[in-house]
Amino acid sequence: MWDDKPHEECGVFGIYGPGEDVARLTFFGLYALQHRGQESAGIATADGSRLFIRTRLGLVSQAFAEDDLRLLPGHVAVGHARYSTSGSSTACNAGPMMAESSVGPIAVAHNGNLTNALGLREELAQRGESFVTTTDSEVLTRLIVVSPGETLADKIRRAMPRMIGAYSLAILAKDRLLAVRDPLGVRPLCLGRLGGHWVVASESCALMTIGAEFEREVAPGEIVEIDETGLRSYPGEPNGRHATCLFELIYFARPDSMLHNQRLHLVRQRMGEELAREQPADADIVVGLPDSAVPAAIGYARAAGLPYMEALIKNRYIGRTFIQPDQRLREVGVSLKFNALPEVLDGRRVVLVDDTIVRGTTSKPIVQLLRNAGAKEVHMRVHAPPMMWPCYLGVDLARRDELIAARMSVADIGRFIGADSIGYLSLDGLFRAIGVPGTSFCTGCLTGSYPVPVQLEMDKLVLERV
Ligand code: SF4
């Protein structure tokens, strides 16, 4: 197993930009969101009367060539970078999802997971709706289409109470763009301005990439509609409960993105500082597992008064579409992905900071890699609490029986991965670092307490078995 990390969900992007090359801007926006999904990419555009769409398996750069973008005319666009958290990774499951509705054709880019997708799909099928994919994105698209309403915003508003779970949506109609976030605000979604135009994106890093200014997050439960008359906001019903995914802050979202009005690079540094206070170690240097744990390692080093040093070099070109290595490389394990620097490590006691340990399958060889390069001691520190439960809200984690923290005590995990000591950040320490009350977050995979009802036996291929 090369990648013992929770896998990101999807990235969505949208722009209403008369006079702009919206397909190209969406392509660049998806490029910035590539970390959220590498299995397929799709862009849909509209010119006021028709919709155009192109979807393909692979990375954004593989899915679109210059000629593809020329075939996507218009002044409104949405884009989708997909990682399959519902349905398998096939061309027909690639987003955005297209559908005909009483208000014209629509294209829906979805990030998240509906926990009641199976029941909704069965209900819609009984009403005569047919499905061509095995995704919950198609289920919610069809639900919007059949919901009553004179306008698309009306239909969405009527469909939302039926949609249980996580959904951040960028929706294209022939002359407008809509952005929708579930009432719990599980997945991120933000608004930006590019000159006089409006842009929506899963993360603000995509706004920066195209030169747009971050305006604000789309509020939980809010529908935003943008057309030639400007932007209208339809706030959601106040429900008093938000549940942003904690792992967006810990790991998924890019460190240059903003969440809860804070730059995540700085939030993660504070997680490292809290970790150093809660879990000190007698050591000489602090090393972060590239790239995601580097900000927390910097914070840990600062709070511990130890030097932060780069000792692991990551091959950045190993993606998820990676060709299976041959047997010899399988045996050397993580060395295909990481090399260690002996000059930095030799004879030193090392604090290794990571953001998560899912199965423990890569932590063990990484600890060994540090030892082989001369580290005298390796003290593993994790800037999140142990992950003990699966995710049903848009993250491909692992089954409960695969999660190492569900099977072993913390001390046993330390022994299993071969570390001299191990320590995790507490939930309270995590909330202190974020600086926002814990009631604003989903903690399902850490506590087993989810913000919506979940079926514990559900998995991402549930819709393929109906
Ligand atoms: S269960 Fe964990 S990964 Fe899933 S949404 Fe909640 S905090 Fe995020």
Tab-separated table of C-alpha atoms and ligand atoms in Angstrom:
chain	number	residue	atom	x	y	z
A	1	MET	CA	0.000	0.000	0.000
A	2	TRP	CA	1.650	3.223	-1.153
A	3	ASP	CA	-0.676	5.741	0.222
A	4	ASP	CA	-1.999	5.258	3.742
A	5	LYS	CA	-4.017	8.461	3.727
A	6	PRO	CA	-7.690	9.278	3.656
A	7	HIS	CA	-8.490	10.066	0.053
A	8	GLU	CA	-9.895	13.432	-0.874
A	9	GLU	CA	-13.374	13.642	-2.242
A	10	CYS	CA	-13.958	15.930	-5.195
A	11	GLY	CA	-13.313	19.484	-6.250
A	12	VAL	CA	-15.932	21.725	-7.845
A	13	PHE	CA	-15.559	25.033	-9.627
A	14	GLY	CA	-17.897	27.476	-11.387
A	15	ILE	CA	-17.709	30.863	-13.087
A	16	TYR	CA	-20.209	33.342	-14.508
A	17	GLY	CA	-17.981	35.416	-16.779
A	18	PRO	CA	-19.370	37.080	-19.914
A	19	GLY	CA	-16.457	38.023	-22.176
A	20	GLU	CA	-14.073	35.555	-20.494
A	21	ASP	CA	-12.778	32.218	-21.751
A	22	VAL	CA	-14.722	30.420	-19.028
A	23	ALA	CA	-13.697	26.915	-20.131
A	24	ARG	CA	-10.014	27.809	-19.808
A	25	LEU	CA	-10.511	29.518	-16.434
A	26	THR	CA	-12.396	26.450	-15.218
A	27	PHE	CA	-9.562	24.258	-16.467
A	28	PHE	CA	-7.103	26.318	-14.385
A	29	GLY	CA	-9.471	26.261	-11.408
A	30	LEU	CA	-9.675	22.470	-11.582
A	31	TYR	CA	-5.906	22.334	-11.841
A	32	ALA	CA	-5.684	24.032	-8.450
A	33	LEU	CA	-8.214	21.541	-7.058
A	34	GLN	CA	-6.479	18.486	-8.486
A	35	HIS	CA	-5.518	17.269	-4.982
A	36	ARG	CA	-9.239	16.732	-4.257
A	37	GLY	CA	-9.755	14.202	-7.046
A	38	GLN	CA	-7.544	12.591	-9.638
A	39	GLU	CA	-9.785	9.981	-11.217
A	40	SER	CA	-11.697	12.053	-13.731
A	41	ALA	CA	-12.257	15.638	-14.756
A	42	GLY	CA	-15.141	17.366	-16.476
A	43	ILE	CA	-16.153	20.820	-17.643
A	44	ALA	CA	-19.599	21.963	-18.768
A	45	THR	CA	-20.273	25.375	-20.307
A	46	ALA	CA	-23.381	27.280	-21.377
A	47	ASP	CA	-23.897	30.060	-23.915
A	48	GLY	CA	-27.370	31.255	-22.934
A	49	SER	CA	-29.249	28.645	-24.922
A	50	ARG	CA	-27.278	25.384	-24.920
A	51	LEU	CA	-24.978	23.342	-22.660
A	52	PHE	CA	-21.679	21.779	-23.763
A	53	ILE	CA	-19.809	19.148	-21.774
A	54	ARG	CA	-16.571	17.188	-21.825
A	55	THR	CA	-15.615	14.580	-19.221
A	56	ARG	CA	-12.730	12.129	-19.189
A	57	LEU	CA	-10.908	9.796	-16.859
A	58	GLY	CA	-7.533	10.965	-15.593
A	59	LEU	CA	-5.900	14.105	-14.293
A	60	VAL	CA	-7.146	17.506	-15.403
A	61	SER	CA	-4.085	17.894	-17.633
A	62	GLN	CA	-4.733	14.499	-19.221
A	63	ALA	CA	-8.463	15.033	-19.636
A	64	PHE	CA	-8.302	18.312	-21.570
A	65	ALA	CA	-6.285	19.370	-24.585
A	66	GLU	CA	-6.345	22.789	-26.236
A	67	ASP	CA	-8.923	21.618	-28.786
A	68	ASP	CA	-11.256	20.333	-26.070
A	69	LEU	CA	-11.405	23.769	-24.496
A	70	ARG	CA	-12.231	25.358	-27.862
A	71	LEU	CA	-15.252	23.053	-28.074
A	72	LEU	CA	-16.623	24.472	-24.807
A	73	PRO	CA	-18.023	27.915	-25.713
A	74	GLY	CA	-20.183	30.213	-23.612
A	75	HIS	CA	-20.053	32.587	-20.668
A	76	VAL	CA	-20.915	30.260	-17.759
A	77	ALA	CA	-19.072	27.104	-16.729
A	78	VAL	CA	-18.784	24.477	-14.018
A	79	GLY	CA	-16.017	21.948	-13.530
A	80	HIS	CA	-15.491	18.807	-11.514
A	81	ALA	CA	-12.383	16.879	-10.449
A	82	ARG	CA	-13.516	13.517	-9.132
A	83	TYR	CA	-12.352	10.987	-6.652
A	84	SER	CA	-14.951	8.235	-6.313
A	85	THR	CA	-16.503	8.212	-2.870
A	86	SER	CA	-19.738	6.841	-4.311
A	87	GLY	CA	-19.659	4.615	-7.365
A	88	SER	CA	-16.559	3.255	-9.052
A	89	SER	CA	-14.020	5.083	-11.148
A	90	THR	CA	-15.521	4.714	-14.627
A	91	ALA	CA	-15.984	7.132	-17.502
A	92	CYS	CA	-19.773	7.157	-17.166
A	93	ASN	CA	-19.518	8.138	-13.474
A	94	ALA	CA	-17.394	11.212	-14.294
A	95	GLY	CA	-18.979	14.556	-13.416
A	96	PRO	CA	-20.550	16.998	-13.939
A	97	MET	CA	-23.890	15.175	-14.206
A	98	MET	CA	-26.160	16.401	-17.000
A	99	ALA	CA	-29.958	16.264	-16.897
A	100	GLU	CA	-32.981	17.777	-18.619
A	101	SER	CA	-35.400	19.610	-16.367
A	102	SER	CA	-38.575	21.662	-16.723
A	103	VAL	CA	-36.366	24.780	-16.566
A	104	GLY	CA	-33.955	23.500	-19.217
A	105	PRO	CA	-30.783	21.413	-19.151
A	106	ILE	CA	-28.545	21.499	-16.093
A	107	ALA	CA	-25.067	20.217	-15.211
A	108	VAL	CA	-24.242	19.455	-11.569
A	109	ALA	CA	-20.751	19.215	-10.050
A	110	HIS	CA	-20.926	17.597	-6.602
A	111	ASN	CA	-18.496	17.206	-3.727
A	112	GLY	CA	-19.665	15.087	-0.794
A	113	ASN	CA	-21.752	12.004	-0.100
A	114	LEU	CA	-25.465	11.555	0.494
A	115	THR	CA	-26.030	9.027	3.244
A	116	ASN	CA	-29.579	8.319	2.016
A	117	ALA	CA	-28.665	7.930	-1.671
A	118	LEU	CA	-29.794	4.311	-1.853
A	119	GLY	CA	-33.298	5.012	-0.501
A	120	LEU	CA	-33.661	8.096	-2.700
A	121	ARG	CA	-32.573	6.192	-5.769
A	122	GLU	CA	-35.065	3.399	-5.120
A	123	GLU	CA	-37.833	5.938	-4.580
A	124	LEU	CA	-36.964	7.829	-7.772
A	125	ALA	CA	-36.703	4.578	-9.748
A	126	GLN	CA	-40.200	3.629	-8.581
A	127	ARG	CA	-41.405	6.972	-9.918
A	128	GLY	CA	-39.989	6.050	-13.339
A	129	GLU	CA	-36.628	7.857	-13.182
A	130	SER	CA	-33.793	5.959	-14.840
A	131	PHE	CA	-30.129	6.134	-13.970
A	132	VAL	CA	-27.089	5.812	-16.177
A	133	THR	CA	-24.419	6.037	-13.445
A	134	THR	CA	-23.902	4.485	-10.026
A	135	THR	CA	-23.210	7.767	-8.192
A	136	ASP	CA	-25.068	9.677	-5.536
A	137	SER	CA	-24.351	12.785	-7.650
A	138	GLU	CA	-26.791	11.490	-10.255
A	139	VAL	CA	-29.332	10.700	-7.523
A	140	LEU	CA	-29.276	14.272	-6.222
A	141	THR	CA	-29.341	15.656	-9.778
A	142	ARG	CA	-32.477	13.665	-10.591
A	143	LEU	CA	-34.025	14.634	-7.278
A	144	ILE	CA	-33.534	18.320	-8.136
A	145	VAL	CA	-34.987	17.749	-11.614
A	146	VAL	CA	-38.198	16.111	-10.331
A	147	SER	CA	-38.691	18.488	-7.408
A	148	PRO	CA	-41.494	21.028	-7.824
A	149	GLY	CA	-40.631	24.657	-8.512
A	150	GLU	CA	-40.923	27.371	-11.130
A	151	THR	CA	-37.217	28.138	-11.078
A	152	LEU	CA	-34.061	26.091	-10.633
A	153	ALA	CA	-33.386	27.758	-7.269
A	154	ASP	CA	-36.908	26.751	-6.159
A	155	LYS	CA	-36.349	23.174	-7.200
A	156	ILE	CA	-33.064	23.013	-5.327
A	157	ARG	CA	-34.656	24.528	-2.218
A	158	ARG	CA	-37.432	21.910	-2.337
A	159	ALA	CA	-34.955	19.064	-2.898
A	160	MET	CA	-32.548	20.010	-0.112
A	161	PRO	CA	-34.548	18.709	2.875
A	162	ARG	CA	-34.572	15.276	1.198
A	163	MET	CA	-30.793	15.240	0.708
A	164	ILE	CA	-29.114	13.909	3.854
A	165	GLY	CA	-25.354	14.183	4.128
A	166	ALA	CA	-22.640	16.265	2.567
A	167	TYR	CA	-22.982	18.231	-0.650
A	168	SER	CA	-21.265	21.272	-2.034
A	169	LEU	CA	-22.597	21.887	-5.528
A	170	ALA	CA	-21.767	24.056	-8.523
A	171	ILE	CA	-24.758	23.912	-10.870
A	172	LEU	CA	-24.881	25.214	-14.411
A	173	ALA	CA	-28.047	26.136	-16.306
A	174	LYS	CA	-28.083	27.675	-19.767
A	175	ASP	CA	-27.901	31.259	-18.479
A	176	ARG	CA	-26.922	31.007	-14.818
A	177	LEU	CA	-24.659	29.528	-12.176
A	178	LEU	CA	-25.783	28.283	-8.773
A	179	ALA	CA	-23.718	27.309	-5.735
A	180	VAL	CA	-25.259	25.202	-2.973
A	181	ARG	CA	-23.869	24.006	0.356
A	182	ASP	CA	-25.531	21.463	2.638
A	183	PRO	CA	-27.056	22.774	5.896
A	184	LEU	CA	-24.215	21.285	7.952
A	185	GLY	CA	-21.516	22.790	5.733
A	186	VAL	CA	-19.538	19.534	5.748
A	187	ARG	CA	-17.548	20.238	2.591
A	188	PRO	CA	-16.085	23.649	1.845
A	189	LEU	CA	-17.373	26.012	-0.854
A	190	CYS	CA	-16.362	29.624	-1.364
A	191	LEU	CA	-17.197	32.631	-3.475
A	192	GLY	CA	-14.757	34.902	-5.218
A	193	ARG	CA	-14.655	37.846	-7.604
A	194	LEU	CA	-12.702	38.050	-10.814
A	195	GLY	CA	-13.039	41.678	-11.853
A	196	GLY	CA	-16.793	42.060	-12.229
A	197	HIS	CA	-17.434	38.314	-12.418
A	198	TRP	CA	-18.382	35.782	-9.771
A	199	VAL	CA	-16.521	32.530	-9.194
A	200	VAL	CA	-17.298	29.581	-6.887
A	201	ALA	CA	-14.817	26.918	-5.850
A	202	SER	CA	-14.345	24.137	-3.336
A	203	GLU	CA	-11.274	25.926	-2.031
A	204	SER	CA	-9.970	29.450	-2.206
A	205	CYS	CA	-6.635	28.245	-3.648
A	206	ALA	CA	-8.502	27.892	-6.973
A	207	LEU	CA	-9.536	31.538	-6.779
A	208	MET	CA	-5.928	32.618	-6.256
A	209	THR	CA	-4.833	30.519	-9.232
A	210	ILE	CA	-7.081	32.389	-11.670
A	211	GLY	CA	-6.405	35.784	-10.077
A	212	ALA	CA	-9.788	36.079	-8.325
A	213	GLU	CA	-10.288	37.646	-4.894
A	214	PHE	CA	-11.714	35.554	-2.059
A	215	GLU	CA	-15.078	37.065	-1.083
A	216	ARG	CA	-16.520	34.665	1.515
A	217	GLU	CA	-17.517	31.084	2.168
A	218	VAL	CA	-20.922	29.970	0.924
A	219	ALA	CA	-22.847	29.611	4.199
A	220	PRO	CA	-24.152	26.200	5.277
A	221	GLY	CA	-27.616	25.705	3.757
A	222	GLU	CA	-27.224	28.691	1.417
A	223	ILE	CA	-28.131	28.761	-2.282
A	224	VAL	CA	-26.321	31.401	-4.345
A	225	GLU	CA	-27.641	32.249	-7.808
A	226	ILE	CA	-25.669	34.299	-10.323
A	227	ASP	CA	-27.004	35.539	-13.651
A	228	GLU	CA	-27.002	38.684	-15.787
A	229	THR	CA	-28.742	40.633	-13.016
A	230	GLY	CA	-26.022	39.809	-10.476
A	231	LEU	CA	-25.829	37.608	-7.372
A	232	ARG	CA	-28.735	36.588	-5.161
A	233	SER	CA	-28.417	34.658	-1.938
A	234	TYR	CA	-31.112	32.422	-0.468
A	235	PRO	CA	-30.044	31.618	3.098
A	236	GLY	CA	-30.821	28.210	4.565
A	237	GLU	CA	-33.105	27.579	7.515
A	238	PRO	CA	-31.128	28.224	10.710
A	239	ASN	CA	-30.449	24.795	12.192
A	240	GLY	CA	-28.010	25.741	14.938
A	241	ARG	CA	-25.641	22.944	13.992
A	242	HIS	CA	-22.704	23.051	11.614
A	243	ALA	CA	-20.347	20.156	10.968
A	244	THR	CA	-17.404	21.130	8.781
A	245	CYS	CA	-15.166	18.123	8.131
A	246	LEU	CA	-12.243	18.395	10.547
A	247	PHE	CA	-9.983	16.660	8.084
A	248	GLU	CA	-10.405	19.493	5.611
A	249	LEU	CA	-8.478	21.569	8.153
A	250	ILE	CA	-6.060	18.819	9.176
A	251	TYR	CA	-5.162	17.381	5.803
A	252	PHE	CA	-7.411	17.599	2.722
A	253	ALA	CA	-7.606	21.246	1.830
A	254	ARG	CA	-4.489	22.906	0.500
A	255	PRO	CA	-2.500	24.914	3.064
A	256	ASP	CA	-2.935	28.075	0.967
A	257	SER	CA	-6.741	27.787	1.174
A	258	MET	CA	-8.930	29.669	3.662
A	259	LEU	CA	-11.446	27.928	5.921
A	260	HIS	CA	-13.322	29.565	8.772
A	261	ASN	CA	-11.571	32.762	7.636
A	262	GLN	CA	-8.141	31.357	8.420
A	263	ARG	CA	-5.226	30.364	6.215
A	264	LEU	CA	-4.782	26.629	6.730
A	265	HIS	CA	-1.002	26.782	6.670
A	266	LEU	CA	-1.158	28.825	9.882
A	267	VAL	CA	-3.888	26.663	11.427
A	268	ARG	CA	-1.737	23.574	10.852
A	269	GLN	CA	1.296	25.292	12.385
A	270	ARG	CA	-0.791	25.888	15.498
A	271	MET	CA	-1.798	22.199	15.514
A	272	GLY	CA	1.929	21.393	15.605
A	273	GLU	CA	2.467	23.855	18.460
A	274	GLU	CA	-0.338	22.271	20.500
A	275	LEU	CA	1.068	18.839	19.716
A	276	ALA	CA	4.497	19.868	21.029
A	277	ARG	CA	2.908	21.081	24.275
A	278	GLU	CA	0.794	17.944	24.708
A	279	GLN	CA	3.282	15.380	23.413
A	280	PRO	CA	6.858	16.595	24.002
A	281	ALA	CA	9.802	14.405	23.037
A	282	ASP	CA	13.470	14.308	23.979
A	283	ALA	CA	14.874	14.837	20.520
A	284	ASP	CA	17.385	16.745	18.377
A	285	ILE	CA	15.391	17.635	15.254
A	286	VAL	CA	11.812	17.767	13.940
A	287	VAL	CA	10.917	16.360	10.513
A	288	GLY	CA	7.537	16.626	8.769
A	289	LEU	CA	6.216	13.977	6.424
A	290	PRO	CA	6.035	15.812	3.066
A	291	ASP	CA	4.022	17.617	2.023
A	292	SER	CA	0.935	17.727	4.161
A	293	ALA	CA	2.535	17.507	7.629
A	294	VAL	CA	5.225	20.130	7.005
A	295	PRO	CA	3.318	23.143	8.441
A	296	ALA	CA	2.547	21.221	11.671
A	297	ALA	CA	6.173	20.076	11.927
A	298	ILE	CA	7.296	23.710	11.656
A	299	GLY	CA	4.876	24.580	14.473
A	300	TYR	CA	6.037	21.643	16.581
A	301	ALA	CA	9.692	22.645	16.167
A	302	ARG	CA	8.963	26.268	17.072
A	303	ALA	CA	7.064	25.355	20.246
A	304	ALA	CA	9.593	22.693	21.264
A	305	GLY	CA	12.610	24.931	20.606
A	306	LEU	CA	14.068	22.324	18.233
A	307	PRO	CA	15.373	22.819	14.682
A	308	TYR	CA	12.944	21.904	11.883
A	309	MET	CA	14.848	20.034	9.187
A	310	GLU	CA	13.989	18.612	5.807
A	311	ALA	CA	15.050	14.975	5.915
A	312	LEU	CA	12.532	13.229	3.664
A	313	ILE	CA	12.371	14.048	-0.028
A	314	LYS	CA	9.170	13.109	-1.790
A	315	ASN	CA	8.831	12.077	-5.394
A	316	ARG	CA	5.992	14.393	-6.410
A	317	TYR	CA	5.166	12.480	-9.564
A	318	ILE	CA	3.704	9.392	-7.947
A	319	GLY	CA	-0.018	9.791	-8.296
A	320	ARG	CA	-2.946	7.547	-7.734
A	321	THR	CA	-2.957	6.429	-11.357
A	322	PHE	CA	0.472	5.042	-10.678
A	323	ILE	CA	1.533	1.815	-12.406
A	324	GLN	CA	1.857	-0.982	-9.859
A	325	PRO	CA	5.519	-1.367	-8.964
A	326	ASP	CA	7.323	-4.610	-9.621
A	327	GLN	CA	7.987	-7.061	-6.809
A	328	ARG	CA	11.432	-5.716	-5.937
A	329	LEU	CA	10.106	-2.171	-5.585
A	330	ARG	CA	7.145	-3.446	-3.594
A	331	GLU	CA	9.624	-4.905	-1.163
A	332	VAL	CA	11.538	-1.671	-0.775
A	333	GLY	CA	8.139	-0.140	-0.093
A	334	VAL	CA	7.947	3.594	0.441
A	335	SER	CA	11.385	4.289	-1.011
A	336	LEU	CA	9.719	4.767	-4.360
A	337	LYS	CA	7.893	7.706	-2.845
A	338	PHE	CA	10.394	8.990	-0.257
A	339	ASN	CA	14.147	9.150	0.088
A	340	ALA	CA	15.804	10.049	3.402
A	341	LEU	CA	18.872	12.298	3.790
A	342	PRO	CA	21.553	10.532	5.891
A	343	GLU	CA	23.514	13.780	6.397
A	344	VAL	CA	20.520	15.230	8.261
A	345	LEU	CA	19.519	12.114	10.177
A	346	ASP	CA	22.754	10.378	11.129
A	347	GLY	CA	23.045	9.946	14.908
A	348	ARG	CA	20.046	12.182	15.625
A	349	ARG	CA	16.929	11.690	17.711
A	350	VAL	CA	14.075	12.589	15.377
A	351	VAL	CA	10.501	13.760	15.955
A	352	LEU	CA	8.542	12.684	12.874
A	353	VAL	CA	5.297	14.669	12.490
A	354	ASP	CA	2.434	13.235	10.406
A	355	ASP	CA	-1.219	14.240	10.031
A	356	THR	CA	-2.886	10.825	10.172
A	357	ILE	CA	-2.169	7.147	10.513
A	358	VAL	CA	-4.937	5.230	8.749
A	359	ARG	CA	-3.786	1.629	8.436
A	360	GLY	CA	-0.208	2.078	9.615
A	361	THR	CA	1.106	0.465	6.471
A	362	THR	CA	3.289	3.363	5.364
A	363	SER	CA	4.275	4.685	8.806
A	364	LYS	CA	6.183	1.495	9.534
A	365	PRO	CA	8.467	1.600	6.455
A	366	ILE	CA	8.960	5.351	6.861
A	367	VAL	CA	10.197	4.873	10.425
A	368	GLN	CA	12.519	2.169	9.090
A	369	LEU	CA	13.667	4.490	6.287
A	370	LEU	CA	14.699	7.096	8.886
A	371	ARG	CA	16.539	4.467	10.923
A	372	ASN	CA	18.312	3.133	7.825
A	373	ALA	CA	19.491	6.668	7.119
A	374	GLY	CA	21.054	6.831	10.589
A	375	ALA	CA	18.327	8.177	12.900
A	376	LYS	CA	19.152	7.099	16.457
A	377	GLU	CA	15.564	7.399	17.697
A	378	VAL	CA	12.247	8.077	15.936
A	379	HIS	CA	9.394	9.664	17.908
A	380	MET	CA	6.137	9.667	15.934
A	381	ARG	CA	3.793	12.605	16.588
A	382	VAL	CA	0.403	12.953	14.864
A	383	HIS	CA	-1.365	16.317	14.719
A	384	ALA	CA	-4.864	14.797	14.959
A	385	PRO	CA	-6.537	12.290	17.294
A	386	PRO	CA	-6.579	8.591	16.287
A	387	MET	CA	-8.930	7.803	13.386
A	388	MET	CA	-11.194	5.025	14.642
A	389	TRP	CA	-14.314	5.122	12.467
A	390	PRO	CA	-15.076	5.233	8.724
A	391	CYS	CA	-16.330	8.340	6.929
A	392	TYR	CA	-19.757	8.416	5.268
A	393	LEU	CA	-19.625	12.045	4.238
A	394	GLY	CA	-17.394	12.206	1.213
A	395	VAL	CA	-14.044	10.780	2.246
A	396	ASP	CA	-12.670	7.414	1.232
A	397	LEU	CA	-11.029	6.379	4.477
A	398	ALA	CA	-11.000	2.641	5.114
A	399	ARG	CA	-13.286	0.073	6.646
A	400	ARG	CA	-13.381	0.074	10.450
A	401	ASP	CA	-11.543	-3.239	10.627
A	402	GLU	CA	-8.738	-1.733	8.514
A	403	LEU	CA	-8.217	1.294	10.769
A	404	ILE	CA	-5.227	0.616	12.971
A	405	ALA	CA	-6.506	2.798	15.822
A	406	ALA	CA	-9.745	0.791	15.939
A	407	ARG	CA	-7.754	-2.398	16.490
A	408	MET	CA	-4.816	-1.330	18.666
A	409	SER	CA	-4.017	0.904	21.600
A	410	VAL	CA	-1.827	3.939	20.923
A	411	ALA	CA	1.141	2.199	22.566
A	412	ASP	CA	0.631	-0.868	20.356
A	413	ILE	CA	0.470	1.332	17.259
A	414	GLY	CA	3.839	2.790	18.285
A	415	ARG	CA	5.280	-0.714	18.631
A	416	PHE	CA	3.705	-1.836	15.344
A	417	ILE	CA	5.275	0.996	13.351
A	418	GLY	CA	8.595	0.588	15.159
A	419	ALA	CA	8.740	4.049	16.756
A	420	ASP	CA	10.535	4.771	20.036
A	421	SER	CA	7.474	6.714	21.183
A	422	ILE	CA	4.176	7.888	19.747
A	423	GLY	CA	1.745	10.668	20.619
A	424	TYR	CA	-1.448	12.048	19.089
A	425	LEU	CA	-2.972	15.515	19.456
A	426	SER	CA	-6.124	15.486	21.610
A	427	LEU	CA	-9.481	16.655	20.253
A	428	ASP	CA	-9.426	19.602	22.684
A	429	GLY	CA	-5.903	20.485	21.540
A	430	LEU	CA	-7.085	20.350	17.939
A	431	PHE	CA	-9.986	22.727	18.647
A	432	ARG	CA	-7.655	25.074	20.546
A	433	ALA	CA	-5.369	25.175	17.514
A	434	ILE	CA	-8.261	25.899	15.149
A	435	GLY	CA	-9.669	28.532	17.492
A	436	VAL	CA	-13.299	27.713	16.642
A	437	PRO	CA	-15.699	25.863	19.008
A	438	GLY	CA	-15.717	22.088	18.524
A	439	THR	CA	-19.488	22.114	17.988
A	440	SER	CA	-18.820	23.568	14.508
A	441	PHE	CA	-17.162	20.398	13.242
A	442	CYS	CA	-17.856	16.807	12.231
A	443	THR	CA	-15.779	14.458	14.372
A	444	GLY	CA	-17.351	11.217	13.105
A	445	CYS	CA	-14.171	9.338	12.208
A	446	LEU	CA	-12.578	10.298	15.550
A	447	THR	CA	-15.510	9.753	17.907
A	448	GLY	CA	-18.031	7.566	16.029
A	449	SER	CA	-20.596	10.334	16.537
A	450	TYR	CA	-21.778	11.576	13.145
A	451	PRO	CA	-23.802	14.728	12.455
A	452	VAL	CA	-26.350	12.765	10.357
A	453	PRO	CA	-27.712	9.226	10.626
A	454	VAL	CA	-25.393	6.751	8.888
A	455	GLN	CA	-25.650	3.082	8.040
A	456	LEU	CA	-22.484	1.533	9.373
A	457	GLU	CA	-22.441	-1.154	6.671
A	458	MET	CA	-22.610	1.407	3.812
A	459	ASP	CA	-19.715	1.572	1.367
A	460	LYS	CA	-18.920	3.569	-1.732
A	461	LEU	CA	-20.143	0.935	-4.153
A	462	VAL	CA	-23.587	0.612	-2.553
A	463	LEU	CA	-25.346	1.982	-5.654
A	464	GLU	CA	-23.638	-0.570	-7.900
A	465	ARG	CA	-25.472	-3.395	-6.199
A	466	VAL	CA	-28.997	-2.160	-6.932
B	1	SF4	S1	-16.183	11.495	9.416
B	1	SF4	FE1	-14.103	12.417	9.503
B	1	SF4	S2	-13.421	12.564	7.362
B	1	SF4	FE2	-15.664	12.225	7.344
B	1	SF4	S3	-16.595	14.282	7.279
B	1	SF4	FE3	-16.463	13.722	9.433
B	1	SF4	S4	-14.464	14.548	10.115
B	1	SF4	FE4	-14.438	14.506	7.869
